[in-house]
Short mmCIF file of C-alpha atoms in Angstrom, two decimals:
data_model
loop_
_atom_site.label_atom_id
_atom_site.label_comp_id
_atom_site.label_asym_id
_atom_site.label_seq_id
_atom_site.Cartn_x
_atom_site.Cartn_y
_atom_site.Cartn_z
CA UNK A 2 -22.47 49.88 48.36
CA UNK A 3 -24.98 52.05 46.11
CA UNK A 4 -24.43 51.28 42.91
CA UNK A 5 -25.59 53.85 39.63
CA UNK A 6 -27.74 51.85 36.51
CA UNK A 7 -26.15 53.29 33.65
CA UNK A 8 -29.40 53.39 30.58
CA UNK A 9 -27.77 50.64 28.05
CA UNK A 10 -27.98 50.61 24.41
CA UNK A 11 -31.55 50.08 23.53
CA UNK A 12 -31.65 50.17 20.02
CA UNK A 13 -29.29 50.66 16.91
CA UNK A 14 -28.51 54.35 16.93
CA UNK A 15 -31.16 55.14 19.62
CA UNK A 16 -29.00 57.56 22.48
CA UNK A 17 -32.08 58.72 24.41
CA UNK A 18 -35.63 57.79 24.92
CA UNK A 19 -38.81 59.12 26.95
CA UNK A 20 -39.26 58.00 30.75
CA UNK A 21 -43.22 57.01 30.26
CA UNK A 22 -43.16 55.08 33.41
CA UNK A 23 -41.44 54.52 36.50
CA UNK A 24 -42.61 51.09 37.52
CA UNK A 25 -40.82 51.18 41.33
CA UNK A 26 -40.85 53.79 43.49
CA UNK A 27 -37.70 55.47 45.27
CA UNK A 28 -37.37 53.29 48.90
CA UNK A 29 -38.92 49.71 47.18
CA UNK A 30 -36.67 46.56 47.20
CA UNK A 31 -36.19 45.28 43.67
CA UNK A 32 -34.85 41.43 42.99
CA UNK A 33 -33.03 40.89 39.61
CA UNK A 34 -34.67 41.27 36.94
CA UNK A 35 -37.38 43.37 38.00
CA UNK A 36 -38.94 45.39 35.33
CA UNK A 37 -37.91 48.96 36.36
CA UNK A 38 -39.06 51.59 33.75
CA UNK A 39 -41.04 51.61 30.55
CA UNK A 40 -39.50 54.11 28.46
CA UNK A 41 -40.25 54.92 24.36
CA UNK A 42 -37.71 55.07 21.91
CA UNK A 43 -38.20 56.39 18.45
CA UNK A 44 -38.96 52.88 17.44
CA UNK A 45 -40.46 51.11 20.09
CA UNK A 46 -42.13 50.87 24.21
CA UNK A 47 -38.77 48.91 26.15
CA UNK A 48 -39.00 47.83 29.71
CA UNK A 49 -35.64 48.38 31.00
CA UNK A 50 -35.36 45.64 33.93
CA UNK A 51 -32.90 45.57 36.85
CA UNK A 52 -29.72 43.70 36.63
CA UNK A 53 -29.20 43.75 40.93
CA UNK A 54 -31.35 43.18 43.92
CA UNK A 55 -31.39 46.12 45.56
CA UNK A 56 -33.20 49.30 47.36
CA UNK A 57 -34.16 52.59 45.38
CA UNK A 58 -32.60 55.16 46.27
CA UNK A 59 -33.44 57.32 43.85
CA UNK A 60 -34.73 57.65 40.91
CA UNK A 61 -32.73 60.02 38.16
CA UNK A 62 -35.87 61.28 35.81
CA UNK A 63 -39.61 62.14 35.93
CA UNK A 64 -42.14 60.71 34.02
CA UNK A 65 -42.27 62.54 30.29
CA UNK A 66 -37.97 63.43 30.80
CA UNK A 67 -36.01 62.69 28.36
CA UNK A 68 -33.37 59.75 29.18
CA UNK A 69 -29.48 59.83 27.87
CA UNK A 70 -27.86 56.16 26.79
CA UNK A 71 -25.01 55.47 28.73
CA UNK A 72 -26.32 58.11 31.45
CA UNK A 73 -27.48 57.03 35.07
CA UNK A 74 -31.06 56.05 35.09
CA UNK A 75 -31.42 55.19 38.98
CA UNK A 76 -29.52 54.58 41.99
CA UNK A 77 -29.52 51.31 43.62
CA UNK A 78 -28.26 50.16 47.26
CA UNK A 79 -27.41 46.73 46.93
CA UNK A 80 -24.49 44.18 49.27
CA UNK A 81 -24.84 46.03 52.72
CA UNK A 82 -26.26 48.84 54.18
CA UNK A 83 -29.73 47.60 53.63
CA UNK A 84 -29.54 46.02 50.62
CA UNK A 85 -31.73 43.09 49.87
CA UNK A 86 -29.90 39.84 48.36
CA UNK A 87 -31.87 37.60 45.98
CA UNK A 88 -34.49 35.32 46.94
CA UNK A 89 -32.94 32.92 44.96
CA UNK A 90 -29.37 32.32 44.90
CA UNK A 91 -27.37 31.76 41.10
CA UNK A 92 -24.67 29.61 40.97
CA UNK A 93 -22.87 31.65 38.62
CA UNK A 94 -21.37 35.95 38.88
CA UNK A 95 -23.40 38.00 37.42
CA UNK A 96 -21.77 39.68 34.15
CA UNK A 97 -22.42 43.06 35.02
CA UNK A 98 -20.51 43.28 38.23
CA UNK A 99 -17.57 45.42 38.19
CA UNK A 100 -14.47 45.25 39.91
CA UNK A 101 -14.10 48.25 42.42
CA UNK A 102 -11.82 46.89 45.07
CA UNK A 103 -7.90 47.92 45.23
CA UNK A 104 -5.25 46.50 43.44
CA UNK A 105 -2.18 45.30 45.27
CA UNK A 106 0.28 48.05 45.34
CA UNK A 107 2.08 48.79 41.82
CA UNK A 108 -0.96 47.83 39.99
CA UNK A 109 -4.29 48.54 38.26
CA UNK A 110 -6.91 46.90 37.89
CA UNK A 111 -8.51 47.45 34.08
CA UNK A 112 -11.61 46.79 31.70
CA UNK A 113 -10.84 45.23 28.41
CA UNK A 114 -13.75 46.42 26.22
CA UNK A 115 -15.10 44.36 23.86
CA UNK A 116 -13.41 45.89 20.21
CA UNK A 117 -15.61 46.38 16.86
CA UNK A 118 -15.02 42.46 15.44
CA UNK A 119 -16.93 43.07 12.35
CA UNK A 120 -18.51 45.64 10.11
CA UNK A 121 -22.07 46.48 11.38
CA UNK A 122 -21.35 43.80 14.37
CA UNK A 123 -22.78 45.64 17.94
CA UNK A 124 -23.41 42.09 19.91
CA UNK A 125 -21.66 38.55 19.51
CA UNK A 126 -21.81 35.57 21.57
CA UNK A 127 -19.51 34.11 23.99
CA UNK A 128 -18.67 30.70 22.69
CA UNK A 129 -15.77 29.62 24.81
CA UNK A 130 -13.84 31.23 27.97
CA UNK A 131 -10.07 29.89 26.35
CA UNK A 132 -8.82 31.39 30.27
CA UNK A 133 -9.69 31.56 33.83
CA UNK A 134 -10.30 34.66 36.70
CA UNK A 135 -7.07 34.13 38.14
CA UNK A 136 -4.84 32.89 34.95
CA UNK A 137 -2.05 34.69 34.17
CA UNK A 138 -2.36 36.36 30.47
CA UNK A 139 0.04 37.65 28.29
CA UNK A 140 -0.25 40.30 25.25
CA UNK A 141 -1.82 38.51 22.39
CA UNK A 142 -2.88 35.20 24.08
CA UNK A 143 -6.01 34.51 23.12
CA UNK A 144 -9.00 34.92 25.98
CA UNK A 145 -12.20 34.06 24.30
CA UNK A 146 -13.93 32.70 21.28
CA UNK A 147 -16.81 34.47 20.27
CA UNK A 148 -19.11 34.38 17.56
CA UNK A 149 -20.99 37.07 15.47
CA UNK A 150 -23.85 37.01 13.19
CA UNK A 151 -20.63 36.39 10.03
CA UNK A 152 -17.77 34.20 11.87
CA UNK A 153 -16.50 33.07 15.12
CA UNK A 154 -13.93 35.30 15.83
CA UNK A 155 -10.77 34.42 18.40
CA UNK A 156 -10.19 37.39 21.05
CA UNK A 157 -6.78 38.27 21.84
CA UNK A 158 -5.63 40.13 25.49
CA UNK A 159 -3.57 43.37 24.79
CA UNK A 160 -1.82 43.62 27.76
CA UNK A 161 0.13 41.19 29.94
CA UNK A 162 -1.58 40.74 33.23
CA UNK A 163 -4.06 38.60 35.77
CA UNK A 164 -7.37 37.84 34.89
CA UNK A 165 -9.64 39.36 37.55
CA UNK A 166 -13.03 39.36 36.15
CA UNK A 167 -14.69 37.31 33.73
CA UNK A 168 -18.01 39.48 33.32
CA UNK A 169 -19.93 37.24 30.35
CA UNK A 170 -20.82 32.97 30.32
CA UNK A 171 -20.51 31.03 27.85
CA UNK A 172 -23.28 31.55 25.80
CA UNK A 173 -24.38 34.52 27.01
CA UNK A 174 -24.09 37.78 24.40
CA UNK A 175 -21.39 40.50 24.40
CA UNK A 176 -22.15 43.53 23.60
CA UNK A 177 -19.07 45.49 21.27
CA UNK A 178 -17.29 48.03 23.23
CA UNK A 179 -18.50 46.65 27.10
CA UNK A 180 -16.28 45.29 29.35
CA UNK A 181 -15.81 41.72 28.35
CA UNK A 182 -13.24 40.72 30.89
CA UNK A 183 -10.80 42.60 34.08
CA UNK A 184 -7.38 42.54 34.49
CA UNK A 185 -5.63 43.50 37.09
CA UNK A 186 -2.01 44.41 35.07
CA UNK A 187 1.66 46.89 36.80
CA UNK A 188 0.67 50.95 36.93
CA UNK A 189 3.30 52.93 35.43
CA UNK A 190 2.22 55.61 37.98
CA UNK A 191 1.31 53.32 41.06
CA UNK A 192 -2.87 54.67 40.82
CA UNK A 193 -5.98 52.64 41.48
CA UNK A 194 -7.93 52.67 38.25
CA UNK A 195 -11.69 53.63 38.27
CA UNK A 196 -13.99 51.28 37.81
CA UNK A 197 -15.90 51.02 34.92
CA UNK A 198 -19.59 52.06 34.68
CA UNK A 199 -22.25 49.65 33.94
CA UNK A 200 -21.51 46.72 31.85
CA UNK A 201 -24.28 45.04 29.32
CA UNK A 202 -25.88 43.56 32.53
CA UNK A 203 -29.01 45.15 31.64
CA UNK A 204 -29.44 45.21 28.07
CA UNK A 205 -31.10 42.69 25.97
CA UNK A 206 -27.88 41.09 25.23
CA UNK A 207 -28.92 38.31 28.21
CA UNK A 208 -32.27 37.73 27.47
CA UNK A 209 -31.34 33.66 26.80
CA UNK A 210 -28.74 33.19 29.03
CA UNK A 211 -29.32 35.04 32.77
CA UNK A 212 -32.05 33.12 34.95
CA UNK A 213 -33.59 35.62 37.20
CA UNK A 214 -36.27 35.16 40.14
CA UNK A 215 -40.16 36.10 39.20
CA UNK A 216 -40.87 39.93 40.08
CA UNK A 217 -43.07 40.85 42.40
CA UNK A 218 -45.49 43.43 40.77
CA UNK A 219 -47.32 40.66 38.34
CA UNK A 220 -44.95 41.06 35.10
CA UNK A 221 -44.26 38.51 33.22
CA UNK A 222 -40.36 37.44 33.36
CA UNK A 223 -38.84 38.53 30.04
CA UNK A 224 -36.32 40.54 28.48
CA UNK A 225 -37.32 44.06 26.89
CA UNK A 226 -36.40 41.75 22.97
CA UNK A 227 -39.11 39.49 24.04
CA UNK A 228 -41.76 41.74 24.50
CA UNK A 229 -40.81 43.68 21.64
CA UNK A 230 -41.47 40.39 19.54
CA UNK A 231 -45.06 39.57 21.71
CA UNK A 232 -46.04 43.11 20.97
CA UNK A 233 -45.37 42.50 17.70
CA UNK A 234 -47.78 39.64 17.37
CA UNK A 235 -49.82 41.32 20.07
CA UNK A 236 -49.44 38.02 22.53
CA UNK A 237 -50.27 38.79 26.31
CA UNK A 238 -47.00 38.11 27.89
CA UNK A 239 -48.84 36.93 30.78
CA UNK A 240 -50.32 33.89 29.16
CA UNK A 241 -47.14 32.62 27.62
CA UNK A 242 -45.64 29.60 29.23
CA UNK A 243 -42.04 30.01 29.76
CA UNK A 244 -39.92 27.68 30.05
CA UNK A 245 -37.34 29.29 31.19
CA UNK A 246 -36.07 29.59 35.49
CA UNK A 247 -38.64 30.43 37.49
CA UNK A 248 -40.96 30.67 34.42
CA UNK A 249 -38.74 33.11 32.52
CA UNK A 250 -40.18 33.78 28.66
CA UNK A 251 -37.65 33.25 26.04
CA UNK A 252 -38.26 34.16 22.01
CA UNK A 253 -38.52 30.53 21.36
CA UNK A 254 -41.67 30.45 24.10
CA UNK A 255 -43.33 33.79 21.93
CA UNK A 256 -43.07 32.07 19.02
CA UNK A 257 -44.02 28.06 20.01
CA UNK A 258 -47.16 30.13 21.60
CA UNK A 259 -48.32 31.53 18.43
CA UNK A 260 -47.74 28.36 16.38
CA UNK A 261 -50.07 27.03 18.92
CA UNK A 262 -48.31 24.81 20.18
CA UNK A 263 -48.75 25.95 23.70
CA UNK A 264 -52.22 27.98 23.75
CA UNK A 265 -53.23 28.39 27.46
CA UNK A 266 -56.61 27.67 28.36
CA UNK A 267 -57.25 30.97 30.07
CA UNK A 268 -56.04 33.22 27.06
CA UNK A 269 -58.80 36.22 25.52
CA UNK A 270 -60.85 35.57 22.28
CA UNK A 271 -58.71 38.33 20.99
CA UNK A 272 -55.52 36.83 21.82
CA UNK A 273 -56.67 33.65 20.07
CA UNK A 274 -57.31 34.67 16.70
CA UNK A 275 -54.16 36.22 16.55
CA UNK A 276 -52.79 32.26 17.59
CA UNK A 277 -55.24 30.41 15.26
CA UNK A 278 -54.65 32.12 11.80
CA UNK A 279 -50.96 31.26 12.30
CA UNK A 280 -50.44 27.95 10.37
CA UNK A 281 -49.96 25.17 12.83
CA UNK A 282 -46.79 23.03 12.23
CA UNK A 283 -47.69 19.20 11.51
CA UNK A 284 -46.56 16.23 12.25
CA UNK A 285 -43.03 15.40 12.29
CA UNK A 286 -42.03 19.86 11.05
CA UNK A 287 -39.73 21.14 12.33
CA UNK A 288 -39.57 24.82 13.19
CA UNK A 289 -35.66 26.52 13.45
CA UNK A 290 -35.21 30.26 14.06
CA UNK A 291 -32.83 31.52 11.43
CA UNK A 292 -29.76 33.26 12.97
CA UNK A 293 -26.03 34.04 12.68
CA UNK A 294 -24.76 34.36 9.17
CA UNK A 295 -27.93 33.06 7.58
CA UNK A 296 -30.35 35.59 9.30
CA UNK A 297 -27.35 38.76 7.82
CA UNK A 298 -26.98 36.59 4.74
CA UNK A 299 -31.09 37.23 4.55
CA UNK A 300 -31.23 41.04 6.18
CA UNK A 301 -28.12 41.89 3.65
CA UNK A 302 -29.57 40.36 0.14
CA UNK A 303 -32.93 41.82 1.01
CA UNK A 304 -32.16 44.81 1.80
CA UNK A 305 -29.81 45.46 -1.85
CA UNK A 306 -32.95 43.74 -3.88
CA UNK A 307 -35.07 45.69 -2.99
CA UNK A 308 -32.34 49.43 -3.36
CA UNK A 309 -29.99 48.06 -5.83
CA UNK A 310 -31.13 48.00 -9.31
CA UNK A 311 -29.88 44.45 -10.65
CA UNK A 312 -28.98 43.76 -14.54
CA UNK A 313 -26.93 40.51 -15.14
CA UNK A 314 -24.56 40.45 -18.19
CA UNK A 315 -23.59 36.37 -19.27
CA UNK A 316 -20.20 35.14 -20.81
CA UNK A 317 -18.49 32.43 -22.51
CA UNK A 318 -14.58 32.19 -21.43
CA UNK A 319 -12.38 29.31 -23.22
CA UNK A 320 -10.10 28.37 -20.25
CA UNK A 321 -8.25 25.95 -22.08
CA UNK A 322 -4.90 27.54 -22.53
CA UNK A 323 -5.06 28.82 -18.21
CA UNK A 324 -5.92 24.95 -17.86
CA UNK A 325 -3.06 24.44 -19.36
CA UNK A 326 -0.79 26.45 -17.99
CA UNK A 327 -1.76 25.96 -14.19
CA UNK A 328 -1.56 22.22 -14.38
CA UNK A 329 1.96 23.48 -15.72
CA UNK A 330 2.41 25.04 -12.45
CA UNK A 331 0.21 23.21 -10.03
CA UNK A 332 2.92 20.12 -8.97
CA UNK A 333 5.88 23.34 -8.86
CA UNK A 334 3.81 25.75 -6.64
CA UNK A 335 1.75 24.06 -4.78
CA UNK A 336 2.07 23.30 -0.87
CA UNK A 337 -0.06 23.22 2.16
CA UNK A 338 0.24 27.18 2.68
CA UNK A 339 -0.40 27.67 -1.15
CA UNK A 340 -3.01 26.04 -3.46
CA UNK A 341 -2.38 26.95 -7.06
CA UNK A 342 -6.32 27.01 -7.77
CA UNK A 343 -7.66 28.72 -11.10
CA UNK A 344 -9.39 31.40 -8.62
CA UNK A 345 -6.17 33.46 -8.18
CA UNK A 346 -6.07 33.93 -12.32
CA UNK A 347 -9.59 35.16 -12.14
CA UNK A 348 -7.87 37.27 -8.93
CA UNK A 349 -5.23 39.19 -10.84
CA UNK A 350 -6.69 38.96 -14.13
CA UNK A 351 -10.19 41.29 -12.83
CA UNK A 352 -7.46 43.22 -11.14
CA UNK A 353 -5.87 44.24 -13.60
CA UNK A 354 -9.04 44.85 -16.07
CA UNK A 355 -10.73 47.36 -12.66
CA UNK A 356 -7.07 49.49 -13.63
CA UNK A 357 -9.13 50.56 -17.10
CA UNK A 358 -12.87 50.41 -15.50
CA UNK A 359 -12.56 51.96 -12.22
CA UNK A 360 -16.86 51.67 -12.12
CA UNK A 361 -16.58 48.56 -11.71
CA UNK A 362 -14.34 49.12 -8.34
CA UNK A 363 -16.65 51.99 -6.80
CA UNK A 364 -19.23 51.96 -4.11
CA UNK A 365 -22.80 54.43 -3.94
CA UNK A 366 -23.69 55.89 -1.04
CA UNK A 367 -26.86 55.76 0.34
CA UNK A 368 -29.24 57.74 -1.54
CA UNK A 369 -26.61 57.23 -5.08
CA UNK A 370 -25.42 60.73 -4.55
CA UNK A 371 -21.73 60.26 -4.36
CA UNK A 372 -19.46 57.52 -5.87
CA UNK A 373 -16.72 57.02 -4.61
CA UNK A 374 -13.52 55.16 -6.90
CA UNK A 375 -11.46 52.64 -4.26
CA UNK A 376 -7.94 52.46 -5.24
CA UNK A 377 -7.41 49.47 -3.65
CA UNK A 378 -8.53 45.98 -5.33
CA UNK A 379 -9.86 43.81 -2.52
CA UNK A 380 -11.51 41.14 -4.28
CA UNK A 381 -14.26 39.12 -2.08
CA UNK A 382 -14.80 35.18 -2.49
CA UNK A 383 -17.88 33.56 -1.21
CA UNK A 384 -17.29 30.46 1.14
CA UNK A 385 -19.69 27.88 2.15
CA UNK A 386 -18.18 27.70 5.62
CA UNK A 387 -19.97 26.38 8.25
CA UNK A 388 -21.32 28.87 9.65
CA UNK A 389 -23.18 30.02 6.64
CA UNK A 390 -21.96 31.63 3.23
CA UNK A 391 -19.29 33.88 3.75
CA UNK A 392 -17.98 36.43 1.33
CA UNK A 393 -13.38 37.19 2.67
CA UNK A 394 -12.10 39.46 0.67
CA UNK A 395 -8.61 39.60 -0.53
CA UNK A 396 -6.91 42.51 0.29
CA UNK A 397 -4.91 45.19 -2.62
CA UNK A 398 -4.39 42.58 -5.51
CA UNK A 399 -3.21 44.86 -7.59
CA UNK A 400 -0.05 45.60 -5.50
CA UNK A 401 0.44 41.46 -5.61
CA UNK A 402 1.80 38.40 -7.55
CA UNK A 403 -0.20 35.00 -8.62
CA UNK A 404 1.70 33.46 -6.16
CA UNK A 405 0.89 35.78 -3.34
CA UNK A 406 -2.93 36.00 -4.16
CA UNK A 407 -2.95 32.42 -4.12
CA UNK A 408 -1.36 32.21 -0.58
CA UNK A 409 -4.20 34.47 0.38
CA UNK A 410 -6.64 33.00 -0.56
CA UNK A 411 -5.64 29.43 0.60
CA UNK A 412 -5.64 31.27 4.11
CA UNK A 413 -9.09 32.80 3.76
CA UNK A 414 -11.14 29.41 2.30
CA UNK A 415 -8.85 27.64 5.27
CA UNK A 416 -10.56 30.12 7.81
CA UNK A 417 -14.11 31.06 6.52
CA UNK A 418 -14.18 27.09 6.40
CA UNK A 419 -13.67 26.81 9.99
CA UNK A 420 -15.78 29.59 10.39
CA UNK A 421 -12.47 31.24 12.17
CA UNK A 422 -12.11 34.61 9.82
CA UNK A 423 -10.31 37.59 10.80
CA UNK A 424 -13.23 40.33 10.74
CA UNK A 425 -10.53 42.30 9.08
CA UNK A 426 -11.00 39.96 6.14
CA UNK A 427 -14.21 40.65 5.82
CA UNK A 428 -14.04 44.66 5.81
CA UNK A 429 -13.60 46.45 3.26
CA UNK A 430 -14.15 44.18 0.00
CA UNK A 431 -14.73 46.14 -3.17
CA UNK A 432 -16.26 43.70 -5.97
CA UNK A 433 -17.27 39.83 -5.69
CA UNK A 434 -16.61 36.36 -6.91
CA UNK A 435 -19.19 33.67 -6.38
CA UNK A 436 -18.02 30.33 -7.53
CA UNK A 437 -21.26 28.37 -8.07
CA UNK A 438 -19.31 26.11 -10.69
CA UNK A 439 -18.00 24.22 -7.26
CA UNK A 440 -21.22 23.54 -6.56
CA UNK A 441 -22.12 22.13 -10.09
CA UNK A 442 -24.02 25.11 -11.08
CA UNK A 443 -23.47 27.04 -15.18
CA UNK A 444 -25.18 30.60 -15.19
CA UNK A 445 -26.89 32.35 -12.45
CA UNK A 446 -27.85 36.09 -11.52
CA UNK A 447 -25.79 37.06 -7.96
CA UNK A 448 -27.16 39.40 -6.06
CA UNK A 449 -24.56 42.32 -5.27
CA UNK A 450 -22.72 42.18 -2.22
CA UNK A 451 -23.70 46.42 -0.91
CA UNK A 452 -22.28 48.55 -1.28
CA UNK A 453 -20.05 47.01 -4.25
CA UNK A 454 -21.80 47.82 -7.59
CA UNK A 455 -20.87 43.83 -9.25
CA UNK A 456 -20.33 40.57 -8.79
CA UNK A 457 -19.26 37.61 -10.57
CA UNK A 458 -20.68 33.85 -11.09
CA UNK A 459 -18.84 31.50 -12.37
CA UNK A 460 -20.58 28.81 -13.85
CA UNK A 461 -18.90 24.66 -13.75
CA UNK A 462 -16.05 23.85 -15.85
CA UNK A 463 -16.68 21.77 -18.75
CA UNK A 464 -15.11 20.32 -21.56
CA UNK A 465 -17.31 21.09 -24.62
CA UNK A 466 -17.13 20.78 -28.73
CA UNK A 467 -15.96 23.96 -29.95
CA UNK A 468 -15.17 25.38 -33.65
CA UNK A 469 -11.60 26.03 -34.37
CA UNK A 470 -10.43 28.59 -36.08
CA UNK A 471 -9.98 26.22 -39.86
CA UNK A 472 -13.48 25.12 -38.86
CA UNK A 473 -12.56 21.89 -37.29
CA UNK A 474 -14.55 20.16 -34.09
CA UNK A 475 -12.28 20.47 -31.15
CA UNK A 476 -12.41 19.85 -27.29
CA UNK A 477 -12.05 22.98 -25.59
CA UNK A 478 -12.30 24.32 -21.40
CA UNK A 479 -15.22 26.06 -21.01
CA UNK A 480 -17.03 28.18 -18.53
CA UNK A 481 -20.16 30.67 -18.75
CA UNK A 482 -19.71 33.76 -16.12
CA UNK A 483 -22.55 35.83 -15.20
CA UNK A 484 -22.37 39.34 -13.97
CA UNK A 485 -24.72 41.29 -11.70
CA UNK A 486 -23.89 45.44 -11.86
CA UNK A 487 -25.70 48.31 -10.54
CA UNK A 488 -27.56 49.89 -13.26
CA UNK A 489 -26.84 53.25 -11.02
CA UNK A 490 -23.63 54.04 -12.16
CA UNK A 491 -22.88 50.78 -13.81
CA UNK A 492 -24.52 50.27 -17.84
CA UNK A 493 -24.20 47.19 -20.20
CA UNK A 494 -21.81 48.92 -22.15
CA UNK A 495 -19.21 49.34 -19.62
CA UNK A 496 -19.58 45.92 -17.91
CA UNK A 497 -19.22 44.41 -21.80
CA UNK A 498 -16.19 45.70 -22.20
CA UNK A 499 -14.84 45.25 -18.56
CA UNK A 500 -15.27 41.99 -19.74
CA UNK A 501 -14.16 41.59 -22.64
CA UNK A 502 -11.17 43.01 -21.44
CA UNK A 503 -10.91 40.42 -18.35
CA UNK A 504 -11.45 37.66 -20.82
CA UNK A 505 -8.80 38.45 -22.78
CA UNK A 506 -6.86 38.48 -20.38
CA UNK A 507 -7.99 34.85 -18.80
CA UNK A 508 -8.14 33.09 -21.95
CA UNK A 509 -4.73 34.04 -23.07
CA UNK A 510 -2.84 34.26 -19.76
CA UNK A 511 0.20 35.66 -21.92
CA UNK A 512 -1.41 39.14 -22.47
CA UNK A 513 -2.23 38.87 -18.62
CA UNK A 514 1.65 38.34 -17.54
CA UNK A 515 2.62 41.04 -20.77
CA UNK A 516 0.31 43.41 -18.65
CA UNK A 517 1.22 42.93 -14.89
CA UNK A 518 3.73 44.65 -13.57
#
């Protein structure tokens, strides 16, 4: 069978690349993971590996040509008619094989494409399959758990049918908009569906999970991402001892080599100078990669502080009356599905104030030439989950009662702490609240959750002495709050007036109730 190899995604936003060099010729026998070509994007030199063993039948580009992503790069003959089987058998099926056999009459085999599961997410880890090949599934039945860099997400079936192929194994990275599994469904017209082109099988998403065999041209066995990492450190990948099957080099091997833990005896003096200048971990130290939610947080916070001019405004709230109101309502309205905390009151009061100060519920484009005033008050809350800091948001607070908001907060908090918050709940936030007081803090300088323009940190609630109107000292429930604003579109006067209105609703709950529609 002759199969077209589709050039996979090779970088965010990259749609074409230059064919720098073919590492094979037409008629060559290749094996899985053997380097096939070097291509140059506008960001880096990338090496494309073979996802299949076989015979190269046709190279679709010449050196110097511009190759298109998601278009055929070369043709390979495999699985018969002269194809060569891999020299080392694998126990698991490869995730890039498509279903091309005919289905039964009246049925078609369709590919389920992994949908968008979060803003900006292009890949995710396949944590666990909840079904097996051959299982019958129904619409909305959970199929798989996947871990994005933000949360654990459950993928449901969108049709009834029989699962005929799972394209990934546990631990592999699956690409958004690429086939996740194949399902046999009833055909409306009785026509057999055409197989989908290559899945993410040749992409770097498999770099840490797919075991290959040694290439025959003497190059180190590694994914394009690992090769880029080695180039960034000026490390000769051929000198890095690989811990994978047949010497496959992983990112951890490169990092270990760079730190001096696995320096090869034959490395050159040039490479040696790179390795020995890096700090060597002391005995007992532990080096761990920053991944998942923590990695995204690092990226987003760095981008926020480097592109947004922050300023901070602090205020003190006397919440004595609100605490009393909440205590009187808590016993009556709290349940397993609804925890009446202070947060619903903070959110509802904030929404009422946002109606008067829309600047704080806006977004600014990348070059700060446009400001969008968002109609929905989607108020986010930072949650310390088991996978890292997550900021789900309550949608349309302006249209909800305090009890409605409380129910949403209860659900989002439970989901976020388990790591299973829905991607939809993470999208579309317009302003954020960080409750540092839950852990004991009083004052902070919170970083804005870009593209939002404001965030507030709530300090811990303290019983402190304060003078009343008669000059007498009373014990009052006091909270410090710290605002950060985007000084490109919000000035100090605006945030002060907004905070004063928000404060009035919280300090005098009856005013908040009267302002609600």
